[in-house]
């Protein structure tokens, strides 16, 4: 596998004694995370979810537990772009390899049944902008048919919840590339601003940062320092919580009332979680 290493927390047989002595995780954000997760599912357009970067690892973990017995597909894409710098040739090659690793290539997009739905925390949308540009150039180079692909790519941005007004700045309204996709293919879900900041800025993560200089490195090793072990305990706990009936019903309640609930795929998922 060519992606940076992260433990399999759904079948965590390889953890051994790593969690010995770790403190009981404080998932103070659980209600907000479950609600946001349900709305992401509802607004995914029946797409296979791809979590970009590390910010939403906790949503990936919670949903990995909650959706374990469903046909939903979850993937992680370890991308982190730098502002104001284009990818080098070697970085571009590595980026395409990483996309191919999770089944996202121009040919695969054109022929898949479900869309691919990229999910990430969003401030100004620069990561989504660069990711779309990377895919767009690749599609053009491979001469795949854009009309067949444009409905197979979706983006869900997790934004920090603030008071709304007619003058509220919305990232997707200022990104020209979003106009090339159907209006329903670029959507947002708001999250409590303190939870958003915790996931995006402060939470300890299990994996190395995905900076550009690491894209060309092979990182099979995992971190084992104390902060990482505690982060691992938090992640394992979230998978377990996701398997519980209480949390599955919390996610289902967030789906209830969403417009897409009229569609058969979401009604099925709603029943599976309820």
PDB file of C-alpha atoms in Angstrom:
ATOM      1  CA  UNK A   1       0.000   0.000   0.000  1.00  0.00           C
ATOM      2  CA  UNK A   2       1.378   3.406  -0.996  1.00  0.00           C
ATOM      3  CA  UNK A   3      -0.560   5.598   1.457  1.00  0.00           C
ATOM      4  CA  UNK A   4       0.971   6.726   4.772  1.00  0.00           C
ATOM      5  CA  UNK A   5       0.325   4.170   7.492  1.00  0.00           C
ATOM      6  CA  UNK A   6      -2.687   4.371   9.768  1.00  0.00           C
ATOM      7  CA  UNK A   7      -3.976   1.566  11.944  1.00  0.00           C
ATOM      8  CA  UNK A   8      -7.082  -0.367  10.902  1.00  0.00           C
ATOM      9  CA  UNK A   9      -9.385   0.501  13.774  1.00  0.00           C
ATOM     10  CA  UNK A  10     -12.367  -1.551  12.601  1.00  0.00           C
ATOM     11  CA  UNK A  11     -10.390  -4.780  13.019  1.00  0.00           C
ATOM     12  CA  UNK A  12      -7.626  -3.527  15.361  1.00  0.00           C
ATOM     13  CA  UNK A  13      -5.817  -6.843  15.963  1.00  0.00           C
ATOM     14  CA  UNK A  14      -2.407  -5.234  15.461  1.00  0.00           C
ATOM     15  CA  UNK A  15      -2.681  -2.734  18.316  1.00  0.00           C
ATOM     16  CA  UNK A  16      -1.267  -5.079  20.934  1.00  0.00           C
ATOM     17  CA  UNK A  17      -0.400  -3.174  24.121  1.00  0.00           C
ATOM     18  CA  UNK A  18      -0.407   0.283  22.525  1.00  0.00           C
ATOM     19  CA  UNK A  19      -3.465   1.349  24.509  1.00  0.00           C
ATOM     20  CA  UNK A  20      -2.185   0.129  27.866  1.00  0.00           C
ATOM     21  CA  UNK A  21      -2.142   2.957  30.385  1.00  0.00           C
ATOM     22  CA  UNK A  22      -3.978   5.474  28.196  1.00  0.00           C
ATOM     23  CA  UNK A  23      -6.610   7.702  29.788  1.00  0.00           C
ATOM     24  CA  UNK A  24     -10.327   7.335  29.126  1.00  0.00           C
ATOM     25  CA  UNK A  25     -10.990   9.513  26.042  1.00  0.00           C
ATOM     26  CA  UNK A  26     -13.174  12.577  26.550  1.00  0.00           C
ATOM     27  CA  UNK A  27     -15.416  12.728  23.492  1.00  0.00           C
ATOM     28  CA  UNK A  28     -17.072  15.970  24.607  1.00  0.00           C
ATOM     29  CA  UNK A  29     -17.903  16.737  20.977  1.00  0.00           C
ATOM     30  CA  UNK A  30     -19.842  13.513  20.291  1.00  0.00           C
ATOM     31  CA  UNK A  31     -23.312  15.045  19.839  1.00  0.00           C
ATOM     32  CA  UNK A  32     -22.039  17.613  17.336  1.00  0.00           C
ATOM     33  CA  UNK A  33     -19.921  15.038  15.494  1.00  0.00           C
ATOM     34  CA  UNK A  34     -22.793  12.574  15.165  1.00  0.00           C
ATOM     35  CA  UNK A  35     -25.153  15.272  13.897  1.00  0.00           C
ATOM     36  CA  UNK A  36     -22.611  16.535  11.382  1.00  0.00           C
ATOM     37  CA  UNK A  37     -21.869  12.977  10.240  1.00  0.00           C
ATOM     38  CA  UNK A  38     -25.542  12.323   9.545  1.00  0.00           C
ATOM     39  CA  UNK A  39     -25.864  15.479   7.481  1.00  0.00           C
ATOM     40  CA  UNK A  40     -22.708  14.623   5.516  1.00  0.00           C
ATOM     41  CA  UNK A  41     -24.229  11.251   4.651  1.00  0.00           C
ATOM     42  CA  UNK A  42     -27.521  12.863   3.660  1.00  0.00           C
ATOM     43  CA  UNK A  43     -25.825  15.446   1.434  1.00  0.00           C
ATOM     44  CA  UNK A  44     -23.310  13.059  -0.119  1.00  0.00           C
ATOM     45  CA  UNK A  45     -25.467  12.341  -3.148  1.00  0.00           C
ATOM     46  CA  UNK A  46     -25.140   8.599  -2.501  1.00  0.00           C
ATOM     47  CA  UNK A  47     -21.407   8.981  -3.034  1.00  0.00           C
ATOM     48  CA  UNK A  48     -18.570   6.967  -1.574  1.00  0.00           C
ATOM     49  CA  UNK A  49     -17.021   9.259   1.034  1.00  0.00           C
ATOM     50  CA  UNK A  50     -13.369  10.264   0.730  1.00  0.00           C
ATOM     51  CA  UNK A  51     -12.016  12.225   3.712  1.00  0.00           C
ATOM     52  CA  UNK A  52      -9.304  14.623   2.560  1.00  0.00           C
ATOM     53  CA  UNK A  53      -6.363  15.220   4.899  1.00  0.00           C
ATOM     54  CA  UNK A  54      -6.484  14.487   8.625  1.00  0.00           C
ATOM     55  CA  UNK A  55      -8.926  17.029  10.037  1.00  0.00           C
ATOM     56  CA  UNK A  56     -11.982  14.760   9.909  1.00  0.00           C
ATOM     57  CA  UNK A  57     -10.325  11.543  11.058  1.00  0.00           C
ATOM     58  CA  UNK A  58     -12.799  11.446  13.954  1.00  0.00           C
ATOM     59  CA  UNK A  59     -15.770  11.499  11.567  1.00  0.00           C
ATOM     60  CA  UNK A  60     -14.106   8.752   9.532  1.00  0.00           C
ATOM     61  CA  UNK A  61     -13.671   6.677  12.702  1.00  0.00           C
ATOM     62  CA  UNK A  62     -17.203   7.229  14.011  1.00  0.00           C
ATOM     63  CA  UNK A  63     -18.764   6.379  10.646  1.00  0.00           C
ATOM     64  CA  UNK A  64     -16.468   3.380  10.215  1.00  0.00           C
ATOM     65  CA  UNK A  65     -18.161   1.885  13.246  1.00  0.00           C
ATOM     66  CA  UNK A  66     -21.679   3.078  12.455  1.00  0.00           C
ATOM     67  CA  UNK A  67     -21.630   1.904   8.821  1.00  0.00           C
ATOM     68  CA  UNK A  68     -19.778  -1.341   9.395  1.00  0.00           C
ATOM     69  CA  UNK A  69     -22.740  -3.527   8.385  1.00  0.00           C
ATOM     70  CA  UNK A  70     -23.844  -1.397   5.409  1.00  0.00           C
ATOM     71  CA  UNK A  71     -22.625  -1.132   1.812  1.00  0.00           C
ATOM     72  CA  UNK A  72     -21.166   2.336   2.393  1.00  0.00           C
ATOM     73  CA  UNK A  73     -17.523   2.838   1.331  1.00  0.00           C
ATOM     74  CA  UNK A  74     -15.225   5.154   3.305  1.00  0.00           C
ATOM     75  CA  UNK A  75     -11.737   6.171   2.189  1.00  0.00           C
ATOM     76  CA  UNK A  76      -9.041   8.583   3.358  1.00  0.00           C
ATOM     77  CA  UNK A  77      -6.955  10.757   1.034  1.00  0.00           C
ATOM     78  CA  UNK A  78      -3.802  12.147   2.700  1.00  0.00           C
ATOM     79  CA  UNK A  79      -3.481  15.415   0.818  1.00  0.00           C
ATOM     80  CA  UNK A  80      -2.264  18.718   2.244  1.00  0.00           C
ATOM     81  CA  UNK A  81      -1.394  21.485  -0.206  1.00  0.00           C
ATOM     82  CA  UNK A  82       0.797  24.504   0.342  1.00  0.00           C
ATOM     83  CA  UNK A  83      -0.486  27.928  -0.586  1.00  0.00           C
ATOM     84  CA  UNK A  84       1.062  29.630  -3.566  1.00  0.00           C
ATOM     85  CA  UNK A  85       3.070  26.664  -4.817  1.00  0.00           C
ATOM     86  CA  UNK A  86       2.279  24.316  -7.673  1.00  0.00           C
ATOM     87  CA  UNK A  87       3.096  20.625  -7.503  1.00  0.00           C
ATOM     88  CA  UNK A  88       6.430  19.516  -8.889  1.00  0.00           C
ATOM     89  CA  UNK A  89       6.480  16.736 -11.477  1.00  0.00           C
ATOM     90  CA  UNK A  90       7.370  14.121  -8.864  1.00  0.00           C
ATOM     91  CA  UNK A  91       4.690  15.408  -6.475  1.00  0.00           C
ATOM     92  CA  UNK A  92       2.103  15.291  -9.237  1.00  0.00           C
ATOM     93  CA  UNK A  93       3.023  11.693 -10.001  1.00  0.00           C
ATOM     94  CA  UNK A  94       2.779  10.805  -6.319  1.00  0.00           C
ATOM     95  CA  UNK A  95      -0.574  12.556  -5.974  1.00  0.00           C
ATOM     96  CA  UNK A  96      -2.006  10.550  -8.861  1.00  0.00           C
ATOM     97  CA  UNK A  97      -0.639   7.349  -7.354  1.00  0.00           C
ATOM     98  CA  UNK A  98      -2.367   8.149  -4.084  1.00  0.00           C
ATOM     99  CA  UNK A  99      -5.653   8.845  -5.857  1.00  0.00           C
ATOM    100  CA  UNK A 100      -5.333   5.620  -7.821  1.00  0.00           C
ATOM    101  CA  UNK A 101      -4.712   3.768  -4.548  1.00  0.00           C
ATOM    102  CA  UNK A 102      -8.278   4.579  -3.471  1.00  0.00           C
ATOM    103  CA  UNK A 103      -9.766   3.949  -6.909  1.00  0.00           C
ATOM    104  CA  UNK A 104     -10.006   7.552  -8.109  1.00  0.00           C
ATOM    105  CA  UNK A 105      -8.691   7.863 -11.666  1.00  0.00           C
ATOM    106  CA  UNK A 106     -10.262   9.497 -14.732  1.00  0.00           C
ATOM    107  CA  UNK A 107     -11.190   6.115 -16.205  1.00  0.00           C
ATOM    108  CA  UNK A 108     -12.629   4.854 -12.918  1.00  0.00           C
ATOM    109  CA  UNK A 109     -14.654   8.033 -12.396  1.00  0.00           C
ATOM    110  CA  UNK A 110     -16.183   7.803 -15.853  1.00  0.00           C
ATOM    111  CA  UNK A 111     -17.310   4.216 -15.287  1.00  0.00           C
ATOM    112  CA  UNK A 112     -18.301   4.039 -11.631  1.00  0.00           C
ATOM    113  CA  UNK A 113     -21.929   3.841 -10.540  1.00  0.00           C
ATOM    114  CA  UNK A 114     -21.792   5.996  -7.413  1.00  0.00           C
ATOM    115  CA  UNK A 115     -20.131   9.394  -7.227  1.00  0.00           C
ATOM    116  CA  UNK A 116     -16.989  10.055  -5.228  1.00  0.00           C
ATOM    117  CA  UNK A 117     -17.760  12.578  -2.489  1.00  0.00           C
ATOM    118  CA  UNK A 118     -14.757  14.436  -1.055  1.00  0.00           C
ATOM    119  CA  UNK A 119     -15.203  15.705   2.515  1.00  0.00           C
ATOM    120  CA  UNK A 120     -12.988  18.153   4.397  1.00  0.00           C
ATOM    121  CA  UNK A 121     -13.114  21.052   6.830  1.00  0.00           C
ATOM    122  CA  UNK A 122     -13.239  24.254   4.816  1.00  0.00           C
ATOM    123  CA  UNK A 123     -12.195  27.815   5.519  1.00  0.00           C
ATOM    124  CA  UNK A 124     -11.526  29.354   2.113  1.00  0.00           C
ATOM    125  CA  UNK A 125     -11.745  26.136   0.082  1.00  0.00           C
ATOM    126  CA  UNK A 126      -8.161  26.154  -1.195  1.00  0.00           C
ATOM    127  CA  UNK A 127      -7.664  22.399  -0.716  1.00  0.00           C
ATOM    128  CA  UNK A 128     -10.804  21.583  -2.685  1.00  0.00           C
ATOM    129  CA  UNK A 129      -9.760  24.077  -5.376  1.00  0.00           C
ATOM    130  CA  UNK A 130      -6.360  22.435  -5.826  1.00  0.00           C
ATOM    131  CA  UNK A 131      -7.807  18.934  -5.676  1.00  0.00           C
ATOM    132  CA  UNK A 132     -10.347  19.781  -8.374  1.00  0.00           C
ATOM    133  CA  UNK A 133      -7.598  21.307 -10.538  1.00  0.00           C
ATOM    134  CA  UNK A 134      -5.481  18.185 -10.132  1.00  0.00           C
ATOM    135  CA  UNK A 135      -8.377  15.977 -11.238  1.00  0.00           C
ATOM    136  CA  UNK A 136      -9.368  18.325 -14.062  1.00  0.00           C
ATOM    137  CA  UNK A 137      -5.880  18.320 -15.592  1.00  0.00           C
ATOM    138  CA  UNK A 138      -5.655  14.551 -15.281  1.00  0.00           C
ATOM    139  CA  UNK A 139      -9.048  14.029 -16.919  1.00  0.00           C
ATOM    140  CA  UNK A 140      -8.032  16.287 -19.821  1.00  0.00           C
ATOM    141  CA  UNK A 141      -4.709  14.490 -20.214  1.00  0.00           C
ATOM    142  CA  UNK A 142      -6.400  11.085 -20.248  1.00  0.00           C
ATOM    143  CA  UNK A 143      -9.070  12.377 -22.664  1.00  0.00           C
ATOM    144  CA  UNK A 144     -11.919  11.016 -20.609  1.00  0.00           C
ATOM    145  CA  UNK A 145     -15.353  12.489 -21.233  1.00  0.00           C
ATOM    146  CA  UNK A 146     -16.068  15.355 -18.851  1.00  0.00           C
ATOM    147  CA  UNK A 147     -19.903  15.194 -19.173  1.00  0.00           C
ATOM    148  CA  UNK A 148     -19.730  11.587 -17.930  1.00  0.00           C
ATOM    149  CA  UNK A 149     -17.485  12.521 -15.015  1.00  0.00           C
ATOM    150  CA  UNK A 150     -18.935  15.838 -13.806  1.00  0.00           C
ATOM    151  CA  UNK A 151     -21.797  14.031 -12.056  1.00  0.00           C
ATOM    152  CA  UNK A 152     -19.412  11.560 -10.424  1.00  0.00           C
ATOM    153  CA  UNK A 153     -17.518  14.174  -8.355  1.00  0.00           C
ATOM    154  CA  UNK A 154     -18.992  15.854  -5.297  1.00  0.00           C
ATOM    155  CA  UNK A 155     -17.602  18.025  -2.509  1.00  0.00           C
ATOM    156  CA  UNK A 156     -18.942  18.457   1.025  1.00  0.00           C
ATOM    157  CA  UNK A 157     -17.306  21.258   2.993  1.00  0.00           C
ATOM    158  CA  UNK A 158     -17.521  21.264   6.789  1.00  0.00           C
ATOM    159  CA  UNK A 159     -17.716  24.924   7.766  1.00  0.00           C
ATOM    160  CA  UNK A 160     -17.545  26.669  11.129  1.00  0.00           C
ATOM    161  CA  UNK A 161     -21.061  27.601  12.222  1.00  0.00           C
ATOM    162  CA  UNK A 162     -21.627  31.333  12.488  1.00  0.00           C
ATOM    163  CA  UNK A 163     -24.575  33.686  12.427  1.00  0.00           C
ATOM    164  CA  UNK A 164     -25.797  34.032   8.868  1.00  0.00           C
ATOM    165  CA  UNK A 165     -26.737  37.192   7.036  1.00  0.00           C
ATOM    166  CA  UNK A 166     -27.106  38.280   3.392  1.00  0.00           C
ATOM    167  CA  UNK A 167     -23.455  39.406   3.553  1.00  0.00           C
ATOM    168  CA  UNK A 168     -22.067  36.126   4.894  1.00  0.00           C
ATOM    169  CA  UNK A 169     -18.977  35.046   2.933  1.00  0.00           C
ATOM    170  CA  UNK A 170     -19.463  31.571   1.450  1.00  0.00           C
ATOM    171  CA  UNK A 171     -16.384  29.890   0.036  1.00  0.00           C
ATOM    172  CA  UNK A 172     -18.126  27.973  -2.770  1.00  0.00           C
ATOM    173  CA  UNK A 173     -19.654  31.152  -4.205  1.00  0.00           C
ATOM    174  CA  UNK A 174     -16.146  32.541  -4.783  1.00  0.00           C
ATOM    175  CA  UNK A 175     -14.610  29.441  -6.376  1.00  0.00           C
ATOM    176  CA  UNK A 176     -15.064  29.529 -10.154  1.00  0.00           C
ATOM    177  CA  UNK A 177     -14.527  25.795 -10.606  1.00  0.00           C
ATOM    178  CA  UNK A 178     -17.700  24.982  -8.661  1.00  0.00           C
ATOM    179  CA  UNK A 179     -19.750  26.365 -11.568  1.00  0.00           C
ATOM    180  CA  UNK A 180     -18.533  23.483 -13.732  1.00  0.00           C
ATOM    181  CA  UNK A 181     -20.355  20.993 -11.525  1.00  0.00           C
ATOM    182  CA  UNK A 182     -24.085  20.603 -10.896  1.00  0.00           C
ATOM    183  CA  UNK A 183     -25.239  22.968  -8.160  1.00  0.00           C
ATOM    184  CA  UNK A 184     -26.035  20.054  -5.840  1.00  0.00           C
ATOM    185  CA  UNK A 185     -22.491  18.678  -6.165  1.00  0.00           C
ATOM    186  CA  UNK A 186     -20.863  21.292  -3.919  1.00  0.00           C
ATOM    187  CA  UNK A 187     -22.578  21.598  -0.543  1.00  0.00           C
ATOM    188  CA  UNK A 188     -21.760  22.540   3.033  1.00  0.00           C
ATOM    189  CA  UNK A 189     -22.514  21.231   6.494  1.00  0.00           C
ATOM    190  CA  UNK A 190     -21.938  23.566   9.423  1.00  0.00           C
ATOM    191  CA  UNK A 191     -20.311  22.413  12.646  1.00  0.00           C
ATOM    192  CA  UNK A 192     -20.059  24.118  16.027  1.00  0.00           C
ATOM    193  CA  UNK A 193     -17.113  26.516  15.781  1.00  0.00           C
ATOM    194  CA  UNK A 194     -15.290  25.086  18.818  1.00  0.00           C
ATOM    195  CA  UNK A 195     -15.618  21.511  17.536  1.00  0.00           C
ATOM    196  CA  UNK A 196     -14.561  22.653  14.059  1.00  0.00           C
ATOM    197  CA  UNK A 197     -11.473  24.332  15.500  1.00  0.00           C
ATOM    198  CA  UNK A 198     -10.639  21.291  17.630  1.00  0.00           C
ATOM    199  CA  UNK A 199     -10.675  18.919  14.658  1.00  0.00           C
ATOM    200  CA  UNK A 200      -9.042  21.336  12.253  1.00  0.00           C
ATOM    201  CA  UNK A 201      -6.415  22.950  14.481  1.00  0.00           C
ATOM    202  CA  UNK A 202      -5.864  21.329  17.869  1.00  0.00           C
ATOM    203  CA  UNK A 203      -6.629  17.603  17.929  1.00  0.00           C
ATOM    204  CA  UNK A 204      -3.646  15.239  18.071  1.00  0.00           C
ATOM    205  CA  UNK A 205      -3.590  12.976  15.008  1.00  0.00           C
ATOM    206  CA  UNK A 206      -2.387   9.408  14.482  1.00  0.00           C
ATOM    207  CA  UNK A 207      -0.436  10.032  11.309  1.00  0.00           C
ATOM    208  CA  UNK A 208       2.341  12.276  10.084  1.00  0.00           C
ATOM    209  CA  UNK A 209       1.318  15.617   8.528  1.00  0.00           C
ATOM    210  CA  UNK A 210       0.706  15.270   4.803  1.00  0.00           C
ATOM    211  CA  UNK A 211       2.923  18.116   3.687  1.00  0.00           C
ATOM    212  CA  UNK A 212       4.090  18.195   0.096  1.00  0.00           C
ATOM    213  CA  UNK A 213       7.638  17.129   0.893  1.00  0.00           C
ATOM    214  CA  UNK A 214       6.254  13.921   2.411  1.00  0.00           C
ATOM    215  CA  UNK A 215       4.261  12.983  -0.694  1.00  0.00           C
ATOM    216  CA  UNK A 216       7.370  11.488  -2.243  1.00  0.00           C
ATOM    217  CA  UNK A 217       8.421   9.690   0.939  1.00  0.00           C
ATOM    218  CA  UNK A 218       7.409   6.205   1.875  1.00  0.00           C
ATOM    219  CA  UNK A 219       6.032   6.351   5.411  1.00  0.00           C
ATOM    220  CA  UNK A 220       5.111   2.817   6.472  1.00  0.00           C
ATOM    221  CA  UNK A 221       5.885   3.491  10.107  1.00  0.00           C
ATOM    222  CA  UNK A 222       3.421   4.742  12.700  1.00  0.00           C
ATOM    223  CA  UNK A 223       4.141   7.205  15.465  1.00  0.00           C
ATOM    224  CA  UNK A 224       4.282   5.704  18.980  1.00  0.00           C
ATOM    225  CA  UNK A 225       4.765   8.710  21.267  1.00  0.00           C
ATOM    226  CA  UNK A 226       2.415   9.310  24.203  1.00  0.00           C
ATOM    227  CA  UNK A 227       0.279  11.911  22.433  1.00  0.00           C
ATOM    228  CA  UNK A 228      -0.211   9.530  19.527  1.00  0.00           C
ATOM    229  CA  UNK A 229      -1.133   6.665  21.850  1.00  0.00           C
ATOM    230  CA  UNK A 230      -3.774   8.857  23.466  1.00  0.00           C
ATOM    231  CA  UNK A 231      -5.034   9.916  20.038  1.00  0.00           C
ATOM    232  CA  UNK A 232      -5.216   6.223  19.138  1.00  0.00           C
ATOM    233  CA  UNK A 233      -7.315   5.547  22.241  1.00  0.00           C
ATOM    234  CA  UNK A 234      -9.661   8.357  21.195  1.00  0.00           C
ATOM    235  CA  UNK A 235      -9.963   6.965  17.667  1.00  0.00           C
ATOM    236  CA  UNK A 236     -10.606   3.390  18.828  1.00  0.00           C
ATOM    237  CA  UNK A 237     -13.222   4.692  21.261  1.00  0.00           C
ATOM    238  CA  UNK A 238     -15.009   6.533  18.447  1.00  0.00           C
ATOM    239  CA  UNK A 239     -15.206   3.382  16.327  1.00  0.00           C
ATOM    240  CA  UNK A 240     -16.740   1.552  19.300  1.00  0.00           C
ATOM    241  CA  UNK A 241     -19.190   4.381  19.896  1.00  0.00           C
ATOM    242  CA  UNK A 242     -20.174   4.308  16.235  1.00  0.00           C
ATOM    243  CA  UNK A 243     -21.198   0.664  16.617  1.00  0.00           C
ATOM    244  CA  UNK A 244     -23.623   1.441  19.448  1.00  0.00           C
ATOM    245  CA  UNK A 245     -27.337   1.756  18.827  1.00  0.00           C
ATOM    246  CA  UNK A 246     -27.434   5.108  20.630  1.00  0.00           C
ATOM    247  CA  UNK A 247     -24.909   6.765  18.321  1.00  0.00           C
ATOM    248  CA  UNK A 248     -26.358   5.165  15.194  1.00  0.00           C
ATOM    249  CA  UNK A 249     -29.732   6.618  16.145  1.00  0.00           C
ATOM    250  CA  UNK A 250     -28.100  10.021  16.733  1.00  0.00           C
ATOM    251  CA  UNK A 251     -26.754   9.909  13.180  1.00  0.00           C
ATOM    252  CA  UNK A 252     -30.165   8.797  11.880  1.00  0.00           C
ATOM    253  CA  UNK A 253     -31.889  11.713  13.635  1.00  0.00           C
ATOM    254  CA  UNK A 254     -29.598  14.122  11.797  1.00  0.00           C
ATOM    255  CA  UNK A 255     -30.617  12.508   8.507  1.00  0.00           C
ATOM    256  CA  UNK A 256     -34.319  12.801   9.315  1.00  0.00           C
ATOM    257  CA  UNK A 257     -35.743  15.920   7.686  1.00  0.00           C
ATOM    258  CA  UNK A 258     -33.013  16.205   5.055  1.00  0.00           C
ATOM    259  CA  UNK A 259     -34.463  16.699   1.524  1.00  0.00           C
ATOM    260  CA  UNK A 260     -32.581  13.671   0.167  1.00  0.00           C
ATOM    261  CA  UNK A 261     -34.570  11.384   2.472  1.00  0.00           C
ATOM    262  CA  UNK A 262     -37.096  11.130  -0.357  1.00  0.00           C
ATOM    263  CA  UNK A 263     -34.489   9.131  -2.295  1.00  0.00           C
ATOM    264  CA  UNK A 264     -34.450   5.321  -1.898  1.00  0.00           C
ATOM    265  CA  UNK A 265     -30.722   5.048  -1.088  1.00  0.00           C
ATOM    266  CA  UNK A 266     -30.991   7.399   1.884  1.00  0.00           C
ATOM    267  CA  UNK A 267     -34.228   5.862   3.155  1.00  0.00           C
ATOM    268  CA  UNK A 268     -32.445   2.496   3.185  1.00  0.00           C
ATOM    269  CA  UNK A 269     -29.465   3.935   5.049  1.00  0.00           C
ATOM    270  CA  UNK A 270     -31.804   5.690   7.499  1.00  0.00           C
ATOM    271  CA  UNK A 271     -33.543   2.411   8.322  1.00  0.00           C
ATOM    272  CA  UNK A 272     -30.209   0.635   8.761  1.00  0.00           C
ATOM    273  CA  UNK A 273     -29.074   3.234  11.296  1.00  0.00           C
ATOM    274  CA  UNK A 274     -32.356   3.665  13.176  1.00  0.00           C
TER     275      UNK A 274
END
